[in-house]
PDB file of C-alpha atoms and ligand atoms in Angstrom:
ATOM      1  CA  MET E   1     125.546  72.009 131.898  1.00  0.00           C
ATOM      2  CA  ILE E   2     125.770  68.977 134.031  1.00  0.00           C
ATOM      3  CA  LYS E   3     128.691  68.421 136.643  1.00  0.00           C
ATOM      4  CA  ILE E   4     130.634  65.269 137.394  1.00  0.00           C
ATOM      5  CA  GLY E   5     132.501  65.205 140.657  1.00  0.00           C
ATOM      6  CA  ILE E   6     135.601  63.157 141.265  1.00  0.00           C
ATOM      7  CA  LEU E   7     135.680  62.479 144.820  1.00  0.00           C
ATOM      8  CA  ASN E   8     139.041  63.720 146.032  1.00  0.00           C
ATOM      9  CA  LEU E   9     139.323  62.053 149.399  1.00  0.00           C
ATOM     10  CA  GLN E  10     141.980  59.046 148.829  1.00  0.00           C
ATOM     11  CA  GLY E  11     142.889  56.719 145.925  1.00  0.00           C
ATOM     12  CA  ALA E  12     142.969  57.125 142.054  1.00  0.00           C
ATOM     13  CA  VAL E  13     141.447  60.523 141.369  1.00  0.00           C
ATOM     14  CA  SER E  14     143.478  61.986 138.843  1.00  0.00           C
ATOM     15  CA  GLU E  15     143.287  58.981 136.513  1.00  0.00           C
ATOM     16  CA  HIS E  16     139.227  59.308 136.816  1.00  0.00           C
ATOM     17  CA  TYR E  17     139.451  63.125 136.183  1.00  0.00           C
ATOM     18  CA  ASP E  18     141.408  62.510 132.857  1.00  0.00           C
ATOM     19  CA  ILE E  19     139.509  59.940 131.626  1.00  0.00           C
ATOM     20  CA  THR E  20     136.268  61.653 132.214  1.00  0.00           C
ATOM     21  CA  LYS E  21     137.314  64.515 130.436  1.00  0.00           C
ATOM     22  CA  LYS E  22     138.465  62.360 127.654  1.00  0.00           C
ATOM     23  CA  ALA E  23     135.070  60.360 127.425  1.00  0.00           C
ATOM     24  CA  ALA E  24     132.969  63.869 127.455  1.00  0.00           C
ATOM     25  CA  ARG E  25     135.260  64.980 124.557  1.00  0.00           C
ATOM     26  CA  ASN E  26     134.878  61.477 122.440  1.00  0.00           C
ATOM     27  CA  MET E  27     131.062  61.947 123.108  1.00  0.00           C
ATOM     28  CA  GLY E  28     131.316  65.762 121.998  1.00  0.00           C
ATOM     29  CA  VAL E  29     129.395  67.207 124.942  1.00  0.00           C
ATOM     30  CA  ASP E  30     130.489  69.883 127.255  1.00  0.00           C
ATOM     31  CA  ILE E  31     130.109  68.751 130.909  1.00  0.00           C
ATOM     32  CA  VAL E  32     132.125  70.179 134.045  1.00  0.00           C
ATOM     33  CA  VAL E  33     134.434  67.462 135.451  1.00  0.00           C
ATOM     34  CA  GLU E  34     135.833  68.711 139.068  1.00  0.00           C
ATOM     35  CA  PRO E  35     137.337  66.997 142.012  1.00  0.00           C
ATOM     36  CA  VAL E  36     135.168  67.279 145.075  1.00  0.00           C
ATOM     37  CA  ARG E  37     136.486  67.102 148.676  1.00  0.00           C
ATOM     38  CA  TYR E  38     133.608  68.190 151.051  1.00  0.00           C
ATOM     39  CA  ALA E  39     129.626  68.039 150.956  1.00  0.00           C
ATOM     40  CA  GLU E  40     129.131  71.542 150.012  1.00  0.00           C
ATOM     41  CA  ASP E  41     131.024  70.544 146.634  1.00  0.00           C
ATOM     42  CA  VAL E  42     129.389  67.529 146.139  1.00  0.00           C
ATOM     43  CA  GLN E  43     125.857  69.101 146.463  1.00  0.00           C
ATOM     44  CA  THR E  44     126.439  70.929 143.287  1.00  0.00           C
ATOM     45  CA  CYS E  45     127.369  67.744 141.269  1.00  0.00           C
ATOM     46  CA  ASP E  46     125.015  65.715 139.065  1.00  0.00           C
ATOM     47  CA  GLY E  47     126.952  62.711 139.266  1.00  0.00           C
ATOM     48  CA  ILE E  48     130.019  61.576 141.231  1.00  0.00           C
ATOM     49  CA  ILE E  49     132.678  58.974 140.989  1.00  0.00           C
ATOM     50  CA  ILE E  50     134.234  57.351 143.853  1.00  0.00           C
ATOM     51  CA  SER E  51     137.590  55.971 142.995  1.00  0.00           C
ATOM     52  CA  GLY E  52     139.335  52.783 143.914  1.00  0.00           C
ATOM     53  CA  GLY E  53     141.567  53.239 146.884  1.00  0.00           C
ATOM     54  CA  GLU E  54     140.667  51.979 150.619  1.00  0.00           C
ATOM     55  CA  SER E  55     137.271  51.875 151.209  1.00  0.00           C
ATOM     56  CA  THR E  56     137.696  52.136 155.147  1.00  0.00           C
ATOM     57  CA  VAL E  57     139.308  55.229 154.740  1.00  0.00           C
ATOM     58  CA  ILE E  58     137.174  56.684 152.027  1.00  0.00           C
ATOM     59  CA  GLY E  59     133.786  55.693 153.963  1.00  0.00           C
ATOM     60  CA  LYS E  60     135.118  57.233 157.163  1.00  0.00           C
ATOM     61  CA  LEU E  61     135.828  60.563 155.401  1.00  0.00           C
ATOM     62  CA  ILE E  62     132.344  60.524 153.457  1.00  0.00           C
ATOM     63  CA  PHE E  63     130.531  60.091 157.026  1.00  0.00           C
ATOM     64  CA  GLU E  64     132.685  62.272 158.616  1.00  0.00           C
ATOM     65  CA  ARG E  65     131.943  65.258 155.938  1.00  0.00           C
ATOM     66  CA  GLY E  66     128.481  64.249 155.804  1.00  0.00           C
ATOM     67  CA  ILE E  67     128.907  63.516 152.136  1.00  0.00           C
ATOM     68  CA  ASP E  68     126.433  60.197 152.256  1.00  0.00           C
ATOM     69  CA  LYS E  69     123.622  62.726 153.431  1.00  0.00           C
ATOM     70  CA  VAL E  70     124.232  65.159 150.447  1.00  0.00           C
ATOM     71  CA  ILE E  71     124.023  62.207 147.864  1.00  0.00           C
ATOM     72  CA  LYS E  72     121.068  60.695 149.149  1.00  0.00           C
ATOM     73  CA  GLU E  73     118.957  63.971 149.871  1.00  0.00           C
ATOM     74  CA  ASN E  74     120.043  65.259 146.394  1.00  0.00           C
ATOM     75  CA  ASN E  75     119.596  61.983 144.707  1.00  0.00           C
ATOM     76  CA  ILE E  76     123.129  62.309 143.183  1.00  0.00           C
ATOM     77  CA  ALA E  77     124.285  59.350 140.530  1.00  0.00           C
ATOM     78  CA  VAL E  78     127.150  57.590 141.792  1.00  0.00           C
ATOM     79  CA  PHE E  79     129.639  55.655 139.846  1.00  0.00           C
ATOM     80  CA  GLY E  80     132.073  53.358 141.959  1.00  0.00           C
ATOM     81  CA  THR E  81     135.039  51.732 141.068  1.00  0.00           C
ATOM     82  CA  CYS E  82     136.488  48.913 143.070  1.00  0.00           C
ATOM     83  CA  ALA E  83     136.510  50.539 146.723  1.00  0.00           C
ATOM     84  CA  GLY E  84     133.972  52.654 145.219  1.00  0.00           C
ATOM     85  CA  MET E  85     131.774  49.410 144.573  1.00  0.00           C
ATOM     86  CA  VAL E  86     132.117  48.418 148.203  1.00  0.00           C
ATOM     87  CA  LEU E  87     130.869  51.796 149.501  1.00  0.00           C
ATOM     88  CA  LEU E  88     127.956  51.681 147.353  1.00  0.00           C
ATOM     89  CA  GLY E  89     126.888  48.532 148.795  1.00  0.00           C
ATOM     90  CA  LYS E  90     124.747  47.720 151.744  1.00  0.00           C
ATOM     91  CA  LYS E  91     126.647  44.950 153.143  1.00  0.00           C
ATOM     92  CA  THR E  92     130.035  44.050 153.063  1.00  0.00           C
ATOM     93  CA  ASP E  93     132.445  41.428 154.881  1.00  0.00           C
ATOM     94  CA  PHE E  94     134.067  44.031 157.058  1.00  0.00           C
ATOM     95  CA  ASP E  95     132.770  46.178 159.525  1.00  0.00           C
ATOM     96  CA  GLN E  96     132.882  49.661 157.894  1.00  0.00           C
ATOM     97  CA  PRO E  97     130.712  52.683 157.031  1.00  0.00           C
ATOM     98  CA  LEU E  98     128.705  52.152 153.729  1.00  0.00           C
ATOM     99  CA  ILE E  99     126.733  54.584 151.664  1.00  0.00           C
ATOM    100  CA  GLY E 100     124.222  51.647 150.903  1.00  0.00           C
ATOM    101  CA  LEU E 101     122.692  53.173 147.838  1.00  0.00           C
ATOM    102  CA  MET E 102     122.590  49.826 145.930  1.00  0.00           C
ATOM    103  CA  ASP E 103     120.955  46.457 147.300  1.00  0.00           C
ATOM    104  CA  ILE E 104     124.222  44.548 146.726  1.00  0.00           C
ATOM    105  CA  SER E 105     126.458  42.883 149.449  1.00  0.00           C
ATOM    106  CA  VAL E 106     130.184  42.980 148.586  1.00  0.00           C
ATOM    107  CA  LYS E 107     132.900  40.510 149.198  1.00  0.00           C
ATOM    108  CA  ARG E 108     136.169  42.521 149.692  1.00  0.00           C
ATOM    109  CA  ASN E 109     139.415  41.348 148.403  1.00  0.00           C
ATOM    110  CA  THR E 110     137.504  38.571 146.365  1.00  0.00           C
ATOM    111  CA  TYR E 111     140.600  37.932 144.115  1.00  0.00           C
ATOM    112  CA  GLY E 112     143.223  37.739 147.226  1.00  0.00           C
ATOM    113  CA  ARG E 113     145.965  40.373 148.065  1.00  0.00           C
ATOM    114  CA  GLN E 114     147.723  43.251 146.049  1.00  0.00           C
ATOM    115  CA  LYS E 115     150.224  40.668 144.818  1.00  0.00           C
ATOM    116  CA  ASP E 116     147.190  38.643 143.101  1.00  0.00           C
ATOM    117  CA  SER E 117     146.225  41.606 140.876  1.00  0.00           C
ATOM    118  CA  PHE E 118     145.570  40.851 137.497  1.00  0.00           C
ATOM    119  CA  GLU E 119     144.321  41.931 134.172  1.00  0.00           C
ATOM    120  CA  SER E 120     141.853  40.092 132.167  1.00  0.00           C
ATOM    121  CA  PRO E 121     139.656  40.831 129.103  1.00  0.00           C
ATOM    122  CA  ILE E 122     135.999  40.984 130.079  1.00  0.00           C
ATOM    123  CA  GLU E 123     132.737  41.723 128.411  1.00  0.00           C
ATOM    124  CA  ILE E 124     130.738  44.758 129.046  1.00  0.00           C
ATOM    125  CA  PHE E 125     127.812  46.733 126.988  1.00  0.00           C
ATOM    126  CA  ASN E 126     128.590  43.683 124.555  1.00  0.00           C
ATOM    127  CA  GLN E 127     132.084  44.863 124.061  1.00  0.00           C
ATOM    128  CA  GLU E 128     135.431  43.572 124.929  1.00  0.00           C
ATOM    129  CA  TYR E 129     137.147  45.583 127.550  1.00  0.00           C
ATOM    130  CA  GLN E 130     140.313  45.235 129.415  1.00  0.00           C
ATOM    131  CA  GLY E 131     139.324  44.712 133.069  1.00  0.00           C
ATOM    132  CA  VAL E 132     142.454  45.630 135.492  1.00  0.00           C
ATOM    133  CA  PHE E 133     141.740  44.124 138.975  1.00  0.00           C
ATOM    134  CA  ILE E 134     143.707  45.504 142.005  1.00  0.00           C
ATOM    135  CA  ARG E 135     142.788  43.693 145.382  1.00  0.00           C
ATOM    136  CA  ALA E 136     139.404  43.866 143.549  1.00  0.00           C
ATOM    137  CA  PRO E 137     135.758  42.961 145.280  1.00  0.00           C
ATOM    138  CA  ALA E 138     133.186  41.116 143.699  1.00  0.00           C
ATOM    139  CA  LEU E 139     129.484  40.768 144.521  1.00  0.00           C
ATOM    140  CA  GLU E 140     128.279  38.457 147.139  1.00  0.00           C
ATOM    141  CA  GLY E 141     124.926  38.778 146.025  1.00  0.00           C
ATOM    142  CA  TYR E 142     121.856  41.233 145.118  1.00  0.00           C
ATOM    143  CA  ASP E 143     118.307  41.782 145.842  1.00  0.00           C
ATOM    144  CA  LYS E 144     116.827  39.830 142.983  1.00  0.00           C
ATOM    145  CA  SER E 145     113.401  41.318 143.671  1.00  0.00           C
ATOM    146  CA  LYS E 146     114.453  45.016 142.633  1.00  0.00           C
ATOM    147  CA  GLU E 147     113.510  45.505 139.038  1.00  0.00           C
ATOM    148  CA  ASP E 148     115.830  48.517 138.724  1.00  0.00           C
ATOM    149  CA  ILE E 149     119.008  46.223 139.269  1.00  0.00           C
ATOM    150  CA  LYS E 150     120.858  45.074 135.926  1.00  0.00           C
ATOM    151  CA  VAL E 151     124.112  42.700 136.004  1.00  0.00           C
ATOM    152  CA  LEU E 152     126.443  44.605 133.553  1.00  0.00           C
ATOM    153  CA  SER E 153     129.548  42.032 133.547  1.00  0.00           C
ATOM    154  CA  VAL E 154     130.254  38.484 134.888  1.00  0.00           C
ATOM    155  CA  LEU E 155     133.897  37.168 135.107  1.00  0.00           C
ATOM    156  CA  ASP E 156     134.038  33.330 135.999  1.00  0.00           C
ATOM    157  CA  ASP E 157     130.838  33.238 137.738  1.00  0.00           C
ATOM    158  CA  GLU E 158     131.563  36.457 139.865  1.00  0.00           C
ATOM    159  CA  ILE E 159     129.231  39.602 139.275  1.00  0.00           C
ATOM    160  CA  ILE E 160     132.029  42.360 138.617  1.00  0.00           C
ATOM    161  CA  ALA E 161     129.664  45.070 137.526  1.00  0.00           C
ATOM    162  CA  ILE E 162     126.278  46.138 138.190  1.00  0.00           C
ATOM    163  CA  GLN E 163     123.705  49.021 137.949  1.00  0.00           C
ATOM    164  CA  GLN E 164     120.712  50.190 140.015  1.00  0.00           C
ATOM    165  CA  GLY E 165     118.790  53.113 138.852  1.00  0.00           C
ATOM    166  CA  HIS E 166     121.755  55.723 138.052  1.00  0.00           C
ATOM    167  CA  ASN E 167     124.227  54.033 140.385  1.00  0.00           C
ATOM    168  CA  ILE E 168     126.976  51.876 139.046  1.00  0.00           C
ATOM    169  CA  ALA E 169     129.182  49.835 140.906  1.00  0.00           C
ATOM    170  CA  ILE E 170     132.162  47.941 138.999  1.00  0.00           C
ATOM    171  CA  SER E 171     134.863  46.097 140.656  1.00  0.00           C
ATOM    172  CA  PHE E 172     138.002  46.879 138.289  1.00  0.00           C
ATOM    173  CA  HIS E 173     139.735  50.036 137.310  1.00  0.00           C
ATOM    174  CA  PRO E 174     138.476  51.694 133.994  1.00  0.00           C
ATOM    175  CA  GLU E 175     140.751  54.877 134.877  1.00  0.00           C
ATOM    176  CA  LEU E 176     143.770  52.640 134.364  1.00  0.00           C
ATOM    177  CA  THR E 177     142.864  51.883 130.686  1.00  0.00           C
ATOM    178  CA  HIS E 178     142.700  54.093 127.690  1.00  0.00           C
ATOM    179  CA  ASP E 179     139.047  52.992 127.123  1.00  0.00           C
ATOM    180  CA  THR E 180     136.472  55.418 127.717  1.00  0.00           C
ATOM    181  CA  LEU E 181     133.467  53.136 127.296  1.00  0.00           C
ATOM    182  CA  ILE E 182     132.249  52.935 130.849  1.00  0.00           C
ATOM    183  CA  HIS E 183     132.811  56.599 131.601  1.00  0.00           C
ATOM    184  CA  GLU E 184     130.859  57.312 128.654  1.00  0.00           C
ATOM    185  CA  TYR E 185     127.934  55.313 130.047  1.00  0.00           C
ATOM    186  CA  PHE E 186     128.005  56.930 132.974  1.00  0.00           C
ATOM    187  CA  ILE E 187     128.103  60.278 131.553  1.00  0.00           C
ATOM    188  CA  ASN E 188     125.000  59.311 129.554  1.00  0.00           C
ATOM    189  CA  GLU E 189     123.120  57.994 132.732  1.00  0.00           C
ATOM    190  CA  VAL E 190     123.721  61.352 134.045  1.00  0.00           C
ATOM    191  CA  LEU E 191     122.821  63.165 131.002  1.00  0.00           C
ATOM    192  CA  ASN E 192     119.569  61.378 130.500  1.00  0.00           C
ATOM    193  CA  GLN E 193     118.464  61.291 134.378  1.00  0.00           C
TER     194      GLN E 193
HETATM  195  N1  LIG X   1     140.173  46.014 148.545  1.00  0.00           N
HETATM  196  C1  LIG X   1     140.138  47.463 148.663  1.00  0.00           C
HETATM  197  C2  LIG X   1     138.957  47.848 149.742  1.00  0.00           C
HETATM  198  O1  LIG X   1     137.965  47.219 149.756  1.00  0.00           O
HETATM  199  C3  LIG X   1     139.840  48.098 147.078  1.00  0.00           C
HETATM  200  C4  LIG X   1     140.932  47.951 146.301  1.00  0.00           C
HETATM  201  C5  LIG X   1     141.097  48.977 145.136  1.00  0.00           C
HETATM  202  O2  LIG X   1     140.141  49.848 145.407  1.00  0.00           O
HETATM  203  N2  LIG X   1     142.061  48.885 144.359  1.00  0.00           N
HETATM  204  O3  LIG X   1     139.057  48.724 149.927  1.00  0.00           O
END
């Protein structure tokens, strides 16, 4: 049975936990979903979700605890949302620790400050989806020479969702909707790897 860990360092963890369980129920698959805090817990996961929050704080704790190493050594699939997208990148416009699993560079706070947060319908996997953007990043760019990179969604010329191999980065907050579409997609990726 596969295990999905919700990285429980800071940010919207319980919402991701709930919607991942709901996604698995909808799919009729039996998986373990567990909040994880330390490298040894992460090591037992097939996939992990990094929530939104403060990417500087989450990144610092990831490095202090050696979680980045465990993810890389065990080739664990990562689904990063918002701050999680920042952390998956190789480069950002701030000086901060990044896991760097994806060949993307990320622009933090693309849409401005907290007060500029918004909701907007977006299109992803050929379906309409309600995007919740909270101090959201977007992509500055990605390495177009990498054949395993797939852009998943664009909003007003900004790339807001992208996949490379089994890693997925999105700039909005699917855990704050009732729609399990994107979590189901990630679970499928982990099941099929
Ligand atoms: N702007 C925040 C950061 O880069 C992310 C905001 C969020 O996750 N809601 O850390």
